[in-house]
Each structure stands twice: as structure tokens, then as C-alpha cells.
Short mmCIF file of C-alpha atoms and ligand atoms in Angstrom, two decimals:
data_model
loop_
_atom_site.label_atom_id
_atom_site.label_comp_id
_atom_site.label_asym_id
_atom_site.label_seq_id
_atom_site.Cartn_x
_atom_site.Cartn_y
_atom_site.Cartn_z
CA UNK A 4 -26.61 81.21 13.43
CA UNK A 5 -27.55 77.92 12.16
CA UNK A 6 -25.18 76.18 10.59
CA UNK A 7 -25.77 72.88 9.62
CA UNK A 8 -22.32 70.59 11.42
CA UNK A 9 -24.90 67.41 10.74
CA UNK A 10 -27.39 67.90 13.49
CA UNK A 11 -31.07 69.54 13.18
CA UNK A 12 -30.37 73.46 12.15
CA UNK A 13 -32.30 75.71 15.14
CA UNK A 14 -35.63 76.65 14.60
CA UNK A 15 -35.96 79.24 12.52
CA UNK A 16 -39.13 82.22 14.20
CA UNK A 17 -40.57 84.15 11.40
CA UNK A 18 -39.01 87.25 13.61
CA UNK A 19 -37.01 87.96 16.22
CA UNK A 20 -35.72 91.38 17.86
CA UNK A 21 -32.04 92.33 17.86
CA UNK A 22 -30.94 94.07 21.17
CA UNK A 23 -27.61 94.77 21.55
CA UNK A 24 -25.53 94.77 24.79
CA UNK A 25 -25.35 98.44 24.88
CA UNK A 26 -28.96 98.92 25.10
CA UNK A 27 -29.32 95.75 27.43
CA UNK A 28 -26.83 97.79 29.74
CA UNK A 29 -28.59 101.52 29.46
CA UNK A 30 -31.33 99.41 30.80
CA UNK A 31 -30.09 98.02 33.88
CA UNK A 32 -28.51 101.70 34.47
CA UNK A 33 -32.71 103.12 34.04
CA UNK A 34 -33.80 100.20 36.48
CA UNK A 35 -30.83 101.11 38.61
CA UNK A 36 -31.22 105.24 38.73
CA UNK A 37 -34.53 105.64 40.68
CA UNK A 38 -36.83 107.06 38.22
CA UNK A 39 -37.91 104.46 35.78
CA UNK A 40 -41.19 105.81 34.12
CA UNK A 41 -41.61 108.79 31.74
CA UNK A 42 -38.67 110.52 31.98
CA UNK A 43 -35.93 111.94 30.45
CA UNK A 44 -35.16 109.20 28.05
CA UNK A 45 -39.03 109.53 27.06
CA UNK A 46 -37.97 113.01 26.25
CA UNK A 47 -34.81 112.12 23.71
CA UNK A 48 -36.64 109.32 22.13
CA UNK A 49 -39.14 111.81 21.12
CA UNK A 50 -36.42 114.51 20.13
CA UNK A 51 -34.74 111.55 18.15
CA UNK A 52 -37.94 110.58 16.60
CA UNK A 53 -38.51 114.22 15.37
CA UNK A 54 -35.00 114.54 14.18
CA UNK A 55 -35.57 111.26 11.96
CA UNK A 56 -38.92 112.25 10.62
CA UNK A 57 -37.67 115.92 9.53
CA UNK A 58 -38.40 118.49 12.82
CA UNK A 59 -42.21 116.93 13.00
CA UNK A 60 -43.69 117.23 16.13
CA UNK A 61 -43.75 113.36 17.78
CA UNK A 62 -45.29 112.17 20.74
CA UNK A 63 -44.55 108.67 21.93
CA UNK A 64 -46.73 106.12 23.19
CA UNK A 65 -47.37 102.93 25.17
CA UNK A 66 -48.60 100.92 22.08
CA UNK A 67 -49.09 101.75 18.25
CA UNK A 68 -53.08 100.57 18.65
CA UNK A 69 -53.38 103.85 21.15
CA UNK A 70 -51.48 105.83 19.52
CA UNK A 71 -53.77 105.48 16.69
CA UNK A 72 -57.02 106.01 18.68
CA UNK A 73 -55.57 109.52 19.97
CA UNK A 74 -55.48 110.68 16.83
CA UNK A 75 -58.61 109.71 16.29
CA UNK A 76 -60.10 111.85 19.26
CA UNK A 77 -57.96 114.68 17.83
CA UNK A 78 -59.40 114.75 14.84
CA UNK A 79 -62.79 114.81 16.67
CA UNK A 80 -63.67 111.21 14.87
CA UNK A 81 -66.62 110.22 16.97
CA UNK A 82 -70.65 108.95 16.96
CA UNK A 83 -71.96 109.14 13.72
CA UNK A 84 -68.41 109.33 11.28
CA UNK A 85 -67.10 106.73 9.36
CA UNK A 86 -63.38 105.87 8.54
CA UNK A 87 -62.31 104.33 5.25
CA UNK A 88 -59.59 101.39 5.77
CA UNK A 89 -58.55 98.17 4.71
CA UNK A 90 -59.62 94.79 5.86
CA UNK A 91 -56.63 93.41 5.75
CA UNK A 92 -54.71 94.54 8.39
CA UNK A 93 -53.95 93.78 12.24
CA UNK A 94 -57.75 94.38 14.06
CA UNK A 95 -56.65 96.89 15.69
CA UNK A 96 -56.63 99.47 12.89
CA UNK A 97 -60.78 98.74 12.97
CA UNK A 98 -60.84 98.40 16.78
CA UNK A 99 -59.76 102.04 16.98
CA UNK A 100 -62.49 103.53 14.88
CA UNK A 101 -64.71 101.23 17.12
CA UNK A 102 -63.11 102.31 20.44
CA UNK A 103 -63.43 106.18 19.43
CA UNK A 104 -67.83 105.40 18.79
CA UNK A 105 -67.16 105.69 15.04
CA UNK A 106 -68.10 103.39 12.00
CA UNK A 107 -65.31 101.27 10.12
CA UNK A 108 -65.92 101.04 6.31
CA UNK A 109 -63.45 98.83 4.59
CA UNK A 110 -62.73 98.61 1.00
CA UNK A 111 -61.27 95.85 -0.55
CA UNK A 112 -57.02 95.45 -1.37
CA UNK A 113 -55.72 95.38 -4.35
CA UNK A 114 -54.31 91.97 -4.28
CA UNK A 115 -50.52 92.79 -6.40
CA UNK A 116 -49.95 95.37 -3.25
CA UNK A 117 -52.19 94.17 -0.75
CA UNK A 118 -52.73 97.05 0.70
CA UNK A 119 -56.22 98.99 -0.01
CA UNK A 120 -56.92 99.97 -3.51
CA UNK A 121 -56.41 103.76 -3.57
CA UNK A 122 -58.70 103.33 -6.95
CA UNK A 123 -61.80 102.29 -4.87
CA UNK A 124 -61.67 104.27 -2.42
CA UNK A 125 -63.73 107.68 -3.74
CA UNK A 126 -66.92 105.44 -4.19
CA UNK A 127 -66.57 104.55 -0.56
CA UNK A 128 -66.76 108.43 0.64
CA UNK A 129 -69.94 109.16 1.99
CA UNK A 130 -71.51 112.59 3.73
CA UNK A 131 -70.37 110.89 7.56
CA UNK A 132 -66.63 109.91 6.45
CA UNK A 133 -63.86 112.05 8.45
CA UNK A 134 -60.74 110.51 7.72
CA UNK A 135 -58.56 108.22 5.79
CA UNK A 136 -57.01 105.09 7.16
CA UNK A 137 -54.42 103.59 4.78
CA UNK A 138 -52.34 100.54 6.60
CA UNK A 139 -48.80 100.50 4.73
CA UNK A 140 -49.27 96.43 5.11
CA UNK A 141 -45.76 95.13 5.44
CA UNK A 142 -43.89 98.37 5.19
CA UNK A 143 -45.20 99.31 1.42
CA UNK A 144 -46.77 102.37 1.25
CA UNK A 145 -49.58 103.17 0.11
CA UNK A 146 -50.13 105.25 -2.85
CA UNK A 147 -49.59 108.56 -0.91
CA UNK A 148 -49.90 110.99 -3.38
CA UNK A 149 -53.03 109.55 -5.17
CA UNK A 150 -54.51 109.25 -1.11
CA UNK A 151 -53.67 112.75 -0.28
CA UNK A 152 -54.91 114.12 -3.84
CA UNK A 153 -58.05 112.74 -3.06
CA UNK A 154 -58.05 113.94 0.80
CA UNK A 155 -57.74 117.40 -0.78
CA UNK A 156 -60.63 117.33 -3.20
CA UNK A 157 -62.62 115.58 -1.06
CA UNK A 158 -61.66 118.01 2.63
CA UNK A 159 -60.48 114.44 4.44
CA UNK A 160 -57.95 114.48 7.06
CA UNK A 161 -55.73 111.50 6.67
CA UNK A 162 -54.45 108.89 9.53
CA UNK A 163 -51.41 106.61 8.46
CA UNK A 164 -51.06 103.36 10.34
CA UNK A 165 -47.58 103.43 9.58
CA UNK A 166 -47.29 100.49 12.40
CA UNK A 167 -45.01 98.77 9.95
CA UNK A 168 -43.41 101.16 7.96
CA UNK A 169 -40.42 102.74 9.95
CA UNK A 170 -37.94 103.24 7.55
CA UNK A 171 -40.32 103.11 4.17
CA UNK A 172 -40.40 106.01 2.07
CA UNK A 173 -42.67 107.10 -1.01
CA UNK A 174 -40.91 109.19 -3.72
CA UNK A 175 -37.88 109.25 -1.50
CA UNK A 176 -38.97 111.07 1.12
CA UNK A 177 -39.73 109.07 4.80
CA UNK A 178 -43.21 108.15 5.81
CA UNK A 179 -44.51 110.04 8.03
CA UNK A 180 -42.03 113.37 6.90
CA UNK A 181 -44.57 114.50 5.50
CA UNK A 182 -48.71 114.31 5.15
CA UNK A 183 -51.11 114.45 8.25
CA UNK A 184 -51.07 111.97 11.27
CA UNK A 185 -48.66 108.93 10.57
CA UNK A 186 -48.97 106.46 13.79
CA UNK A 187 -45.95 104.33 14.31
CA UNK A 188 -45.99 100.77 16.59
CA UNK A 189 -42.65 99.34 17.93
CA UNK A 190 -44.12 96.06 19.07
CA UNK A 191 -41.00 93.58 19.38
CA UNK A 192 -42.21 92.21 15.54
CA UNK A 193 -41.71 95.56 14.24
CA UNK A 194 -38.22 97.05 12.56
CA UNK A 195 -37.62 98.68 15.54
CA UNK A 196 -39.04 97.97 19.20
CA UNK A 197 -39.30 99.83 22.67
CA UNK A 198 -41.32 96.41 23.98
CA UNK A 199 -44.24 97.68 23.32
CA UNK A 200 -45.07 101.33 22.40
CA UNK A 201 -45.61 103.42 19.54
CA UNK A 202 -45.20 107.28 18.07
CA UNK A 203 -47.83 109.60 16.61
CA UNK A 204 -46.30 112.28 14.12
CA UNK A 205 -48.79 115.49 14.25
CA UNK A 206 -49.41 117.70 11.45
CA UNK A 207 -48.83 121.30 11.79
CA UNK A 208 -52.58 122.08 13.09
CA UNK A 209 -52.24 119.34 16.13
CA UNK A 210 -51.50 120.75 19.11
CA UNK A 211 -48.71 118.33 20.54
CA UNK A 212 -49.84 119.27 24.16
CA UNK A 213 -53.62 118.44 23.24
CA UNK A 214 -51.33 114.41 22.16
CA UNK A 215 -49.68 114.80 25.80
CA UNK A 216 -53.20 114.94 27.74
CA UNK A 217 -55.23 112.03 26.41
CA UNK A 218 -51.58 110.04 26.88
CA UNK A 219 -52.09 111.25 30.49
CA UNK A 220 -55.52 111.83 32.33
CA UNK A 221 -56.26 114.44 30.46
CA UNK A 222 -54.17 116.65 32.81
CA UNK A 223 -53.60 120.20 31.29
CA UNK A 224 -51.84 121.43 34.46
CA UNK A 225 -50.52 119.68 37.36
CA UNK A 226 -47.79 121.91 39.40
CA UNK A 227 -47.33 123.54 42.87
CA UNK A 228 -50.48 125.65 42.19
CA UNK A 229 -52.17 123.10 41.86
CA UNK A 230 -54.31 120.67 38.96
CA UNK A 231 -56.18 120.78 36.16
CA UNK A 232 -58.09 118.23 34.24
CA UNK A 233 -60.11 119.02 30.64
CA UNK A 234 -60.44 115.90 29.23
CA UNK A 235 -61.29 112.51 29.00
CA UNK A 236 -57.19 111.14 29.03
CA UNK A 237 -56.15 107.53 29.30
CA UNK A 238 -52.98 106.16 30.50
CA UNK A 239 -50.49 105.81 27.38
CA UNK A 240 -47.69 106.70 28.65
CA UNK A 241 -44.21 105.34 28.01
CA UNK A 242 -41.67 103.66 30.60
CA UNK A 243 -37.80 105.12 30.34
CA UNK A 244 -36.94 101.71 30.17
CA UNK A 245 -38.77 101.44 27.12
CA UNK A 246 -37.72 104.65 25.80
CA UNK A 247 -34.34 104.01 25.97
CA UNK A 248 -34.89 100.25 23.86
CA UNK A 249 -36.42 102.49 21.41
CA UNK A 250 -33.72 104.95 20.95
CA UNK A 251 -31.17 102.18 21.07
CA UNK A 252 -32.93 100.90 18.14
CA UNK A 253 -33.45 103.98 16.43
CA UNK A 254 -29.66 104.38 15.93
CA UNK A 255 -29.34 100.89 13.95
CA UNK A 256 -32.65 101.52 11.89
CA UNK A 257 -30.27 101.96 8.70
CA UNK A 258 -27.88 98.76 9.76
CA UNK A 259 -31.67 96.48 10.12
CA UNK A 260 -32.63 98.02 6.73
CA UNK A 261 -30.02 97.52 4.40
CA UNK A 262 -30.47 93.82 6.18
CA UNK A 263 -33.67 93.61 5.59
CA UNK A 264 -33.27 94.87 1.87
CA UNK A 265 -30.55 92.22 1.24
CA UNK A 266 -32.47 89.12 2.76
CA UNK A 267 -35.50 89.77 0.14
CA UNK A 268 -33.54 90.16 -2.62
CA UNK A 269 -31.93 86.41 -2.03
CA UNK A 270 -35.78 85.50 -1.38
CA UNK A 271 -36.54 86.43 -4.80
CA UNK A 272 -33.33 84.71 -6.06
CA UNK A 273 -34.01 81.36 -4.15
CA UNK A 274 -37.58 81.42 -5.28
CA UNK A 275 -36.53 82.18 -9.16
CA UNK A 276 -34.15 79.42 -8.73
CA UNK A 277 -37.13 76.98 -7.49
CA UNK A 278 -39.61 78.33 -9.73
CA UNK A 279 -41.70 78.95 -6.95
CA UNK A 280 -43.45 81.93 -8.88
CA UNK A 281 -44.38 79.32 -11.93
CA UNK A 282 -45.41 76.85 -9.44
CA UNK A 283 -48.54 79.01 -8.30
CA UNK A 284 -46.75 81.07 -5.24
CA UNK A 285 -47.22 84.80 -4.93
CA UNK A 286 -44.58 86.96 -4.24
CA UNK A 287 -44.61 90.29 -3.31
CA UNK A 288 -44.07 92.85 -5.72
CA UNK A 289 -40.43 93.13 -6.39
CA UNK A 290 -40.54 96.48 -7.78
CA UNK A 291 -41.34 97.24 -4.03
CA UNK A 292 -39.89 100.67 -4.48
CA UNK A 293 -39.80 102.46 -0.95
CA UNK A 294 -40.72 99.12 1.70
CA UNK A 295 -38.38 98.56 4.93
CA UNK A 296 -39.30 94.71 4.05
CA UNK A 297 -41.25 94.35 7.35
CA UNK A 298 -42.40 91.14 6.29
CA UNK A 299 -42.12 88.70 3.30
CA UNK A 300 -45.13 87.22 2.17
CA UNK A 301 -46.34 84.57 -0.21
CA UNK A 302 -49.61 83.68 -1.48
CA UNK A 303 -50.22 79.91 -1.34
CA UNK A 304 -52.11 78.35 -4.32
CA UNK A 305 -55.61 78.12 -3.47
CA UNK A 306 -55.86 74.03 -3.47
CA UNK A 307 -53.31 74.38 -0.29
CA UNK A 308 -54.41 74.39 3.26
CA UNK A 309 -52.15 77.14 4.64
CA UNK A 310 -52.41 75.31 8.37
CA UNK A 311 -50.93 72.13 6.39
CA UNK A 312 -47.97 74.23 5.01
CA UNK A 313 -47.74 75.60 8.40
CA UNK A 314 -47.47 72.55 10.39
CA UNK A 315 -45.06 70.77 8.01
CA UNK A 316 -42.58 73.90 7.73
CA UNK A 317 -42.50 74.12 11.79
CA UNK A 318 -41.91 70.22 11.64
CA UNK A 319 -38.81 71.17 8.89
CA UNK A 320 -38.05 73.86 11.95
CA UNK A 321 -39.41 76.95 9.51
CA UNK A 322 -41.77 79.51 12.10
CA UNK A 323 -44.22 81.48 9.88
CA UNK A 324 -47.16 83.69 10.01
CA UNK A 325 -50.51 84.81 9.41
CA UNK A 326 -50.71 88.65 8.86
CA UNK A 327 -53.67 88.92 8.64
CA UNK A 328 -57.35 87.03 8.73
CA UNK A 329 -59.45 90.05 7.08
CA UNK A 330 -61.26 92.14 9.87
CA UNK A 331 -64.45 92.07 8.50
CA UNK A 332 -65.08 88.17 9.14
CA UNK A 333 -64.63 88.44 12.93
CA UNK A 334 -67.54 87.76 14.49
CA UNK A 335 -67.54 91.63 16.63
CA UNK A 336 -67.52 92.77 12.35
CA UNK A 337 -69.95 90.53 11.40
CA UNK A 338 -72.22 91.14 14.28
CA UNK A 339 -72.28 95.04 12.77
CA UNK A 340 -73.25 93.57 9.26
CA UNK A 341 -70.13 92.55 6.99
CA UNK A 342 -70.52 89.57 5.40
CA UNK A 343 -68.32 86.95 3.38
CA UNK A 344 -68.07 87.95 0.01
CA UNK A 345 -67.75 91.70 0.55
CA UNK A 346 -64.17 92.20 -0.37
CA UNK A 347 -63.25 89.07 -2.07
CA UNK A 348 -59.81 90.30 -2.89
CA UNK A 349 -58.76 90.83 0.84
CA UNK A 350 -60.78 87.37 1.48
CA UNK A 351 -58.67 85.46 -0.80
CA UNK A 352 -55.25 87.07 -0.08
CA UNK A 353 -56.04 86.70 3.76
CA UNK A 354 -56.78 83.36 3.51
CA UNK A 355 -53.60 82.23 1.58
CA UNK A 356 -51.01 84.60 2.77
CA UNK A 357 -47.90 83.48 4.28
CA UNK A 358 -45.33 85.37 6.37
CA UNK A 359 -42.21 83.87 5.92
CA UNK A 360 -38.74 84.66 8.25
CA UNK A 361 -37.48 87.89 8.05
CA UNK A 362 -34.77 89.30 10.92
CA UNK A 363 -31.70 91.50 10.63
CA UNK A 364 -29.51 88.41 12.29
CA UNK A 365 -30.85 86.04 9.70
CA UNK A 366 -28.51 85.32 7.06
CA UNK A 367 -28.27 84.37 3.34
CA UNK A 368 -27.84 80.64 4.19
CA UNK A 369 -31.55 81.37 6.29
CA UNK A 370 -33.19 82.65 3.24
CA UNK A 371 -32.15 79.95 0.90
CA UNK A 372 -33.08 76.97 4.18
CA UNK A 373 -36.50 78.53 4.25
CA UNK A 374 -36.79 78.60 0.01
CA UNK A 375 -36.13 75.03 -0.23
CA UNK A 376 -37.86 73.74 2.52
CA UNK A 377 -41.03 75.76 1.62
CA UNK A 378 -40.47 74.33 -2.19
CA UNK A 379 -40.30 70.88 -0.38
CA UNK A 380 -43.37 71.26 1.14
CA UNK A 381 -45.26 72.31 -2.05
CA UNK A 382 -43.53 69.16 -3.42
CA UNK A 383 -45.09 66.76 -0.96
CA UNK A 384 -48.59 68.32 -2.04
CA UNK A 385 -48.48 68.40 -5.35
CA UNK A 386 -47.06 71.81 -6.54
C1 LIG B 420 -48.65 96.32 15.12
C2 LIG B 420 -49.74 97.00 14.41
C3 LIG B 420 -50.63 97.85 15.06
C4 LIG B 420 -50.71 98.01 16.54
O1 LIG B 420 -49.53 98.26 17.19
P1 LIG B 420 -49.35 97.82 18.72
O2 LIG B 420 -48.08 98.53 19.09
O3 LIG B 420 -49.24 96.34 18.74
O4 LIG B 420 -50.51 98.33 19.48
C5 LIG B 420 -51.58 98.52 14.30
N1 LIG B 420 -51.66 98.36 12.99
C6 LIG B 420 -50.83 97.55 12.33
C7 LIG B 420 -50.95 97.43 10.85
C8 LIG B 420 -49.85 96.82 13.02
O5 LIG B 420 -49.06 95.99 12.35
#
């Protein structure tokens, strides 16, 4: 898709969804039927979902951020608990424990994963904390079974923000197959996309219907005998339309995979070739056992200004990313207390990190542009 005849290769996005004409066309046939919203194709993406994450009960949602806060108000996470996560995540993992009237307590990454340090967390446990918030941060999980050990001993209930981890697995079995709540988001940067939306997989204890009425109104009846209404519900609900984008995705989650698996590999080959790795760039762990390579990221040296590297790969028609500024520096955080210097790991790592291109249409000849331009770059600054 951008070969180089002589002329200026396309820009290259840091990601870009891959709909194919079938799913374009079961579209248009939705739009087309008369009934458009929460429908029957709501109904097989869920079955679909289920299917994929071994018979679990899934409920599908409008977006992965309130998909999460349901299953916060299941768990009856409220005034006065606290919820141990990471900093360095998207904000709304935080804004959900927020949003439910509960307390956010972060502890800090460890900075070869990035994703919290499983190690730390036990000191962070207090008399007020309900649950466990992992983020698998760019599809690699977590250290489930040290996290779910210490759930056990400790009587937490665990919540996955599995946002990016469709397709990961941990010991070779799926995440979300198996544990408590795992919370999926198909935002179009995701593996897989309904537009927006997202899935909650319930443990055996949820009661899927108890999912169904804070997606809705909080209507527990509503038939030709009338309505009911228990509790406070929202509106969460997904379209048919993008129900069936999901399940058209669903089916090529293996094809965007092995894709995905192959296009890191020749990142780590192009960056061995350019000694990237002895010129002061962090790669991700390559032993990544388990990730659905949602993103690849780099850690600039520190004497880089990542907005420099930025601008001059966009100008070299390279798109990349920032995933993510740690949580607890936003202002709404720091109003509540956290200060710089309170998790210097995810501070450092969140100022430096890079999210280079990675799409199931790129190709190798992508990978290798995007190596040598970024090595180019590093040139022209010293590195
Ligand atoms: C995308 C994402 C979310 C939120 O999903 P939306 O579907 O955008 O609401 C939450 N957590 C993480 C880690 C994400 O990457």
C-alpha cells in the first residue's frame, strides 16, 4: 500500500481499521431493514462473543469506558471504596472509579512490562479497597495468576480492562476465559471494532440480566402488562449496525493476529539491524508471550523531546502516538492530591513512550519505512 514508484510514499497513521466489503454490505442491508438499534445482530454478537471466550456469559456495550463502570456498580464499588490500578493507562480506567463515587489508588508500572507491578500491589490494599483493576496495556497481560492469587488471600473481586487485549492469552488460555469481570472496548484503534462499543464478560455470580438493566434504564420489565424500573440504568446500549461491524470483525480476529504477530517480529528485526536497542530505544519485551500486539511501543532516550520526534516522523509521513500521559498528573487527579513524583516509573515511561504503526494491512516494507525513518530521526539528534 505504499510503494515507493519515486514519489512521496502515503502517510503512514499509527492505526487504521480494516472493514471488509462484506461487512460494509451487511450494513447497508441493517440501515436498509427497518430496525436498526438493538436487535437481533446485538443478540449474535453477544452469542459469538460467548462462543469465543468459552460459554461466558457476555453482554455488549456502547463503549469499553461504560462497560467498565457497570461492573463497577455490580460489584457494589461505591462512596467510601478504593480501586487499585495503574497510572498508565487511557483516563478512563480512573474516570470509572470516579464516575461510580469511589477512590482511584494507583501504583506505579513496572517499566520492562509497563503495565502495573503485580509485586507492589499488596502494600497498596487497604481496609476500603473492593476490587482490582489491572489494564493489560497494549494487549500484554498482566500477571494473572500472581493478581488472582492475591485476590484470593486478600477476598478482592477483580475487574480486567481488557480494552486492548482481544485475542491475548496468559498460559494459553484467552483473556477473559477465565477469572472475574474482563471489560473489552472495540473503539476503531482496537484489534477489533463495532465503531464504538465494548463487551463485559461476567463471572458466574453476575447476574447477566442485573448487566442488561444499567445498559438500559434500569428496566427489569417492560411488556404488555406493563413496566418496571429498579434501578438507576443509563443508556449503553448497542446499535445493530454496530453489532454487525463487530461480528464481522470477530470472524477475522485470527487473520489480524497472526498479522499483527508477524509485523512485530520484523520491528524487532529492523530495530536489531539499526541498533536501535544499543542506541538508547526501548523496546517492548520480546518475550511478549501471550500479547495480540495492540500496539508497538518504544521508549525514547530521556535527552529527546518526544513532540520533536513526533513532528519530524509526521514530516517523514510516519503517524505515531502517545498511549498514555500517566493519570495521576491531570489536573481533575491532582486536584484530589497526586502529585509528581508519586510513581516515577509510570512518570518516566509516560513521558517517553512512543506508539509506533501497527495495522493488519500494513506490510513488511511498512515496518522496515517506519525503522529507518525513526533511526533517521534519532540520527539528526544525536543518537
Ligand atoms: C480504549 C480503552 C478504554 C475505553 O474504551 P472506549 O471503548 O473508548 O470507551 C479503556 N481502557 C483502556 C486501557 C483503553 O485502551
Amino acid at each position: 500500500m505504499t510503494a515507493n514508484d519515486g514519489q512521496t510514499p502515503a502517510f503512514l497513521p499509527f492505526t487504521r481499521p480494516d472493514l471488509d466489503e462484506e461487512t460494509i454490505a451487511g450494513v447497508v442491508e441493517i440501515l436498509r431493514s427497518g430496525w436498526i438499534t438493538t436487535g437481533p445482530w446485538n443478540a449474535r454478537f453477544e452469542q459469538a462473543l460467548s462462543e469465543f471466550f468459552g460459554g461466558r456469559a457476555v453482554r455488549a456495550f456502547n463503549s469499553g469506558t461504560v462497560t467498565m463502570e457497570i461492573a463497577l456498580r455490580m460489584l457494589g464499588v461505591g462512596p467510601g471504596d478504593e480501586v487499585i490500578t495503574t497510572p498508565l493507562s487511557w483516563v478512563a480506567t480512573a474516570n470509572v472509579v470516579l464516575a461510580v463515587g469511589a477512590r482511584p489508588v494507583f501504583v506505579d508500572i513496572d517499566p520492562r512490562t509497563r503495565n502495573i507491578d503485580v509485586t507492589r500491589v499488596e502494600a497498596a490494599i487497604t481496609a476500603r479497597t473492593k476490587v482490582l483493576l489491572p489494564v493489560h496495556l497494549a494487549g500484554l497481560p498482566c500477571d494473572l495468576d500472581a493478581l488472582y492469587a492475591l485476590a484470593a488471600r486478600q477476598g478482592l473481586r477483580v475487574l480486567e480492562d481488557a480494552a486492548q487485549a482481544i485475542g491475548s492469552s496468559w498460559g494459553g488460555r484467552r483473556v477473559g476465559s477465565f477469572g472475574d469481570y474482563a471489560s473489552f472496548s472495540f473503539h476503531p484503534n482496537k484489534n477489533i471494532t463495532s465503531i464504538e462499543g465494548g463487551c463485559l464478560v461476567l463471572p458466574a455470580d453476575a447476574d447477566p440480566a442485573l448487566a442488561e438493566r444499567y445498559r438500559l434504564q434500569g428496566v427489569r420489565r417492560f411488556d404488555i402488562d406493563g413496566m418496571d424500573v429498579d434501578l438507576v440504568g443509563g443508556k449503553a446500549n448497542l446499535t445493530d449496525v454496530a453489532a454487525r461491524v463487530g461480528w464481522g470483525q470477530l470472524q477475522r480476529l485470527q487473520e489480524f493476529h497472526a498479522r499483527r504477530q508477524a509485523l512485530a517480529q520484523a520491528y524487532f528485526a529492523s530495530f536489531a539491524r539499526l541498533e536501535l536497542g544499543a542506541r538508547g530505544v526501548q523496546l517492548p519485551p520480546r518475550d511478549a508471550a501471550g500479547t495480540n500486539w495492540h500496539m508497538f511501543q518504544v521508549v525514547l532516550p530521556p535527552q529527546l523531546r518526544r513532540a520533536d520526534v513526533m513532528q519530524a516522523l509526521r514530516q517523514r509521513g510516519i503517524g505515531s502516538g502517545v498511549h498514555y500521559p500517566p493519570i495521576h498528573l491531570f489536573s481533575l487527579y491532582r486536584a484530589m492530591g497526586f502529585a509528581p513524583g508519586a510513581f516515577p516509573h509510570a512518570e518516566r515511561v509516560g513521558a517517553a513512550i512512543l506508539t509506533l504503526p501497527l495495522f493488519p494491512a500494513m506490510d513488511d516494507a511498512d515496518v522496515d519505512r517506519v525503522a529507518r525513518e525513526l533511526s533517521a530521526v534519532l540520527r539528526e539528534s544525536g543518537v
